[in-house]
């Protein structure tokens, strides 16, 4: 990460705020911004490995998920064994993430017209849920070894039409099966 960005850890300052890590570029903005959402059992530091790949003039924000995970770390929704999470399970996370997004322009000079969301695993599902529930809020989405919440059909996926999406999956992933990634890609192609 270039020296042009000031990195800091920020505790929640108000009810409903999210603990987060942020790297601010020099200058007042508005800055293109990327919101990095970690996966289950992660925290605001997990996604930071990707920060160095982002342009130095971008604002980078990595919030902590909304609830403690029984396995350690934090989660965007509670997960039960052998459950494929449906879109409504992400509604609390979506509300928290959207409230947080709306604070970014005043707080850090984010340009909400150039806001991108990157998520890993469950964070990718949360990113898809934000894009599905709030069409037009994000300018693009990167789903890293992630998935789209279950029960998203063609008519529900209409908000994704025209949204640039990057997906990366592993053929041998034992947590996110390749068949699930293919199903997500089929919805996106539609």
Short mmCIF file of C-alpha atoms in Angstrom, two decimals, residues 74-182:
data_model
loop_
_atom_site.label_atom_id
_atom_site.label_comp_id
_atom_site.label_asym_id
_atom_site.label_seq_id
_atom_site.Cartn_x
_atom_site.Cartn_y
_atom_site.Cartn_z
CA UNK A 74 -17.62 -12.36 13.30
CA UNK A 75 -20.38 -13.21 10.80
CA UNK A 76 -22.86 -11.37 8.60
CA UNK A 77 -25.61 -13.85 9.53
CA UNK A 78 -25.96 -16.86 11.78
CA UNK A 79 -25.21 -20.07 9.92
CA UNK A 80 -26.55 -23.44 10.81
CA UNK A 81 -24.86 -26.67 9.76
CA UNK A 82 -26.00 -27.98 6.36
CA UNK A 83 -27.89 -24.77 5.59
CA UNK A 84 -27.51 -22.82 2.38
CA UNK A 85 -28.39 -19.23 3.40
CA UNK A 86 -31.35 -17.61 1.69
CA UNK A 87 -31.46 -13.92 0.78
CA UNK A 88 -33.70 -12.86 3.72
CA UNK A 89 -31.09 -14.15 6.19
CA UNK A 90 -28.85 -11.29 5.05
CA UNK A 91 -31.42 -8.53 5.62
CA UNK A 92 -29.96 -7.43 8.99
CA UNK A 93 -26.48 -7.35 7.50
CA UNK A 94 -27.73 -5.45 4.45
CA UNK A 95 -29.38 -2.82 6.67
CA UNK A 96 -26.18 -2.36 8.69
CA UNK A 97 -23.96 -2.22 5.59
CA UNK A 98 -26.23 0.27 3.79
CA UNK A 99 -26.42 2.55 6.85
CA UNK A 100 -22.63 2.38 7.02
CA UNK A 101 -22.24 3.14 3.30
CA UNK A 102 -24.35 6.28 3.71
CA UNK A 103 -21.87 7.60 6.33
CA UNK A 104 -18.85 7.26 4.03
CA UNK A 105 -19.15 10.50 1.99
CA UNK A 106 -19.26 12.81 5.02
CA UNK A 107 -16.88 10.70 7.09
CA UNK A 108 -14.18 9.94 4.51
CA UNK A 109 -14.98 11.77 1.27
CA UNK A 110 -16.25 8.66 -0.54
CA UNK A 111 -17.74 9.09 -3.99
CA UNK A 112 -20.94 7.03 -3.77
CA UNK A 113 -21.19 7.09 -7.58
CA UNK A 114 -17.95 5.06 -7.62
CA UNK A 115 -18.53 2.63 -4.77
CA UNK A 116 -17.43 -0.97 -5.25
CA UNK A 117 -17.98 -3.89 -2.89
CA UNK A 118 -15.59 -6.81 -2.57
CA UNK A 119 -16.56 -9.79 -0.46
CA UNK A 120 -14.97 -13.07 0.49
CA UNK A 121 -17.16 -16.17 1.05
CA UNK A 122 -20.04 -15.08 3.32
CA UNK A 123 -18.91 -11.48 2.70
CA UNK A 124 -19.46 -12.07 -1.03
CA UNK A 125 -22.99 -13.25 -0.27
CA UNK A 126 -23.53 -10.10 1.81
CA UNK A 127 -22.22 -8.00 -1.12
CA UNK A 128 -24.66 -9.71 -3.50
CA UNK A 129 -27.47 -9.15 -0.97
CA UNK A 130 -26.67 -5.41 -0.82
CA UNK A 131 -26.72 -5.18 -4.62
CA UNK A 132 -29.97 -7.15 -4.83
CA UNK A 133 -31.79 -5.24 -2.08
CA UNK A 134 -30.49 -1.76 -3.08
CA UNK A 135 -30.17 -1.60 -6.87
CA UNK A 136 -27.85 1.13 -8.09
CA UNK A 137 -26.12 1.63 -4.74
CA UNK A 138 -22.90 -0.08 -5.81
CA UNK A 139 -21.00 0.41 -9.06
CA UNK A 140 -19.48 -3.05 -9.18
CA UNK A 141 -19.01 -6.19 -7.16
CA UNK A 142 -16.17 -8.67 -6.65
CA UNK A 143 -17.11 -12.05 -5.18
CA UNK A 144 -14.03 -13.94 -4.03
CA UNK A 145 -14.61 -17.62 -3.30
CA UNK A 146 -18.17 -16.61 -2.53
CA UNK A 147 -21.73 -17.25 -3.46
CA UNK A 148 -25.07 -15.62 -4.07
CA UNK A 149 -27.62 -16.19 -1.31
CA UNK A 150 -29.99 -19.05 -2.10
CA UNK A 151 -33.43 -18.71 -3.69
CA UNK A 152 -32.38 -15.85 -5.97
CA UNK A 153 -34.34 -16.39 -9.15
CA UNK A 154 -34.25 -14.61 -12.49
CA UNK A 155 -36.93 -12.11 -11.44
CA UNK A 156 -35.11 -11.38 -8.15
CA UNK A 157 -31.80 -10.94 -9.96
CA UNK A 158 -33.06 -8.06 -12.14
CA UNK A 159 -31.29 -5.49 -9.92
CA UNK A 160 -27.97 -7.03 -10.99
CA UNK A 161 -28.59 -6.34 -14.69
CA UNK A 162 -25.66 -4.36 -16.07
CA UNK A 163 -23.72 -4.45 -12.80
CA UNK A 164 -20.07 -5.40 -13.40
CA UNK A 165 -19.34 -8.53 -11.37
CA UNK A 166 -16.06 -10.38 -10.93
CA UNK A 167 -16.18 -13.88 -9.45
CA UNK A 168 -13.27 -16.07 -8.43
CA UNK A 169 -13.87 -19.61 -7.17
CA UNK A 170 -11.84 -22.69 -6.42
CA UNK A 171 -12.50 -26.02 -8.10
CA UNK A 172 -11.65 -27.96 -4.94
CA UNK A 173 -13.23 -25.69 -2.34
CA UNK A 174 -14.95 -27.82 0.30
CA UNK A 175 -16.93 -24.91 1.81
CA UNK A 176 -18.35 -23.25 -1.31
CA UNK A 177 -19.00 -26.04 -3.82
CA UNK A 178 -18.19 -25.35 -7.44
CA UNK A 179 -21.80 -26.26 -8.31
CA UNK A 180 -22.98 -23.33 -6.17
CA UNK A 181 -20.61 -20.97 -7.97
CA UNK A 182 -21.90 -22.24 -11.32
#
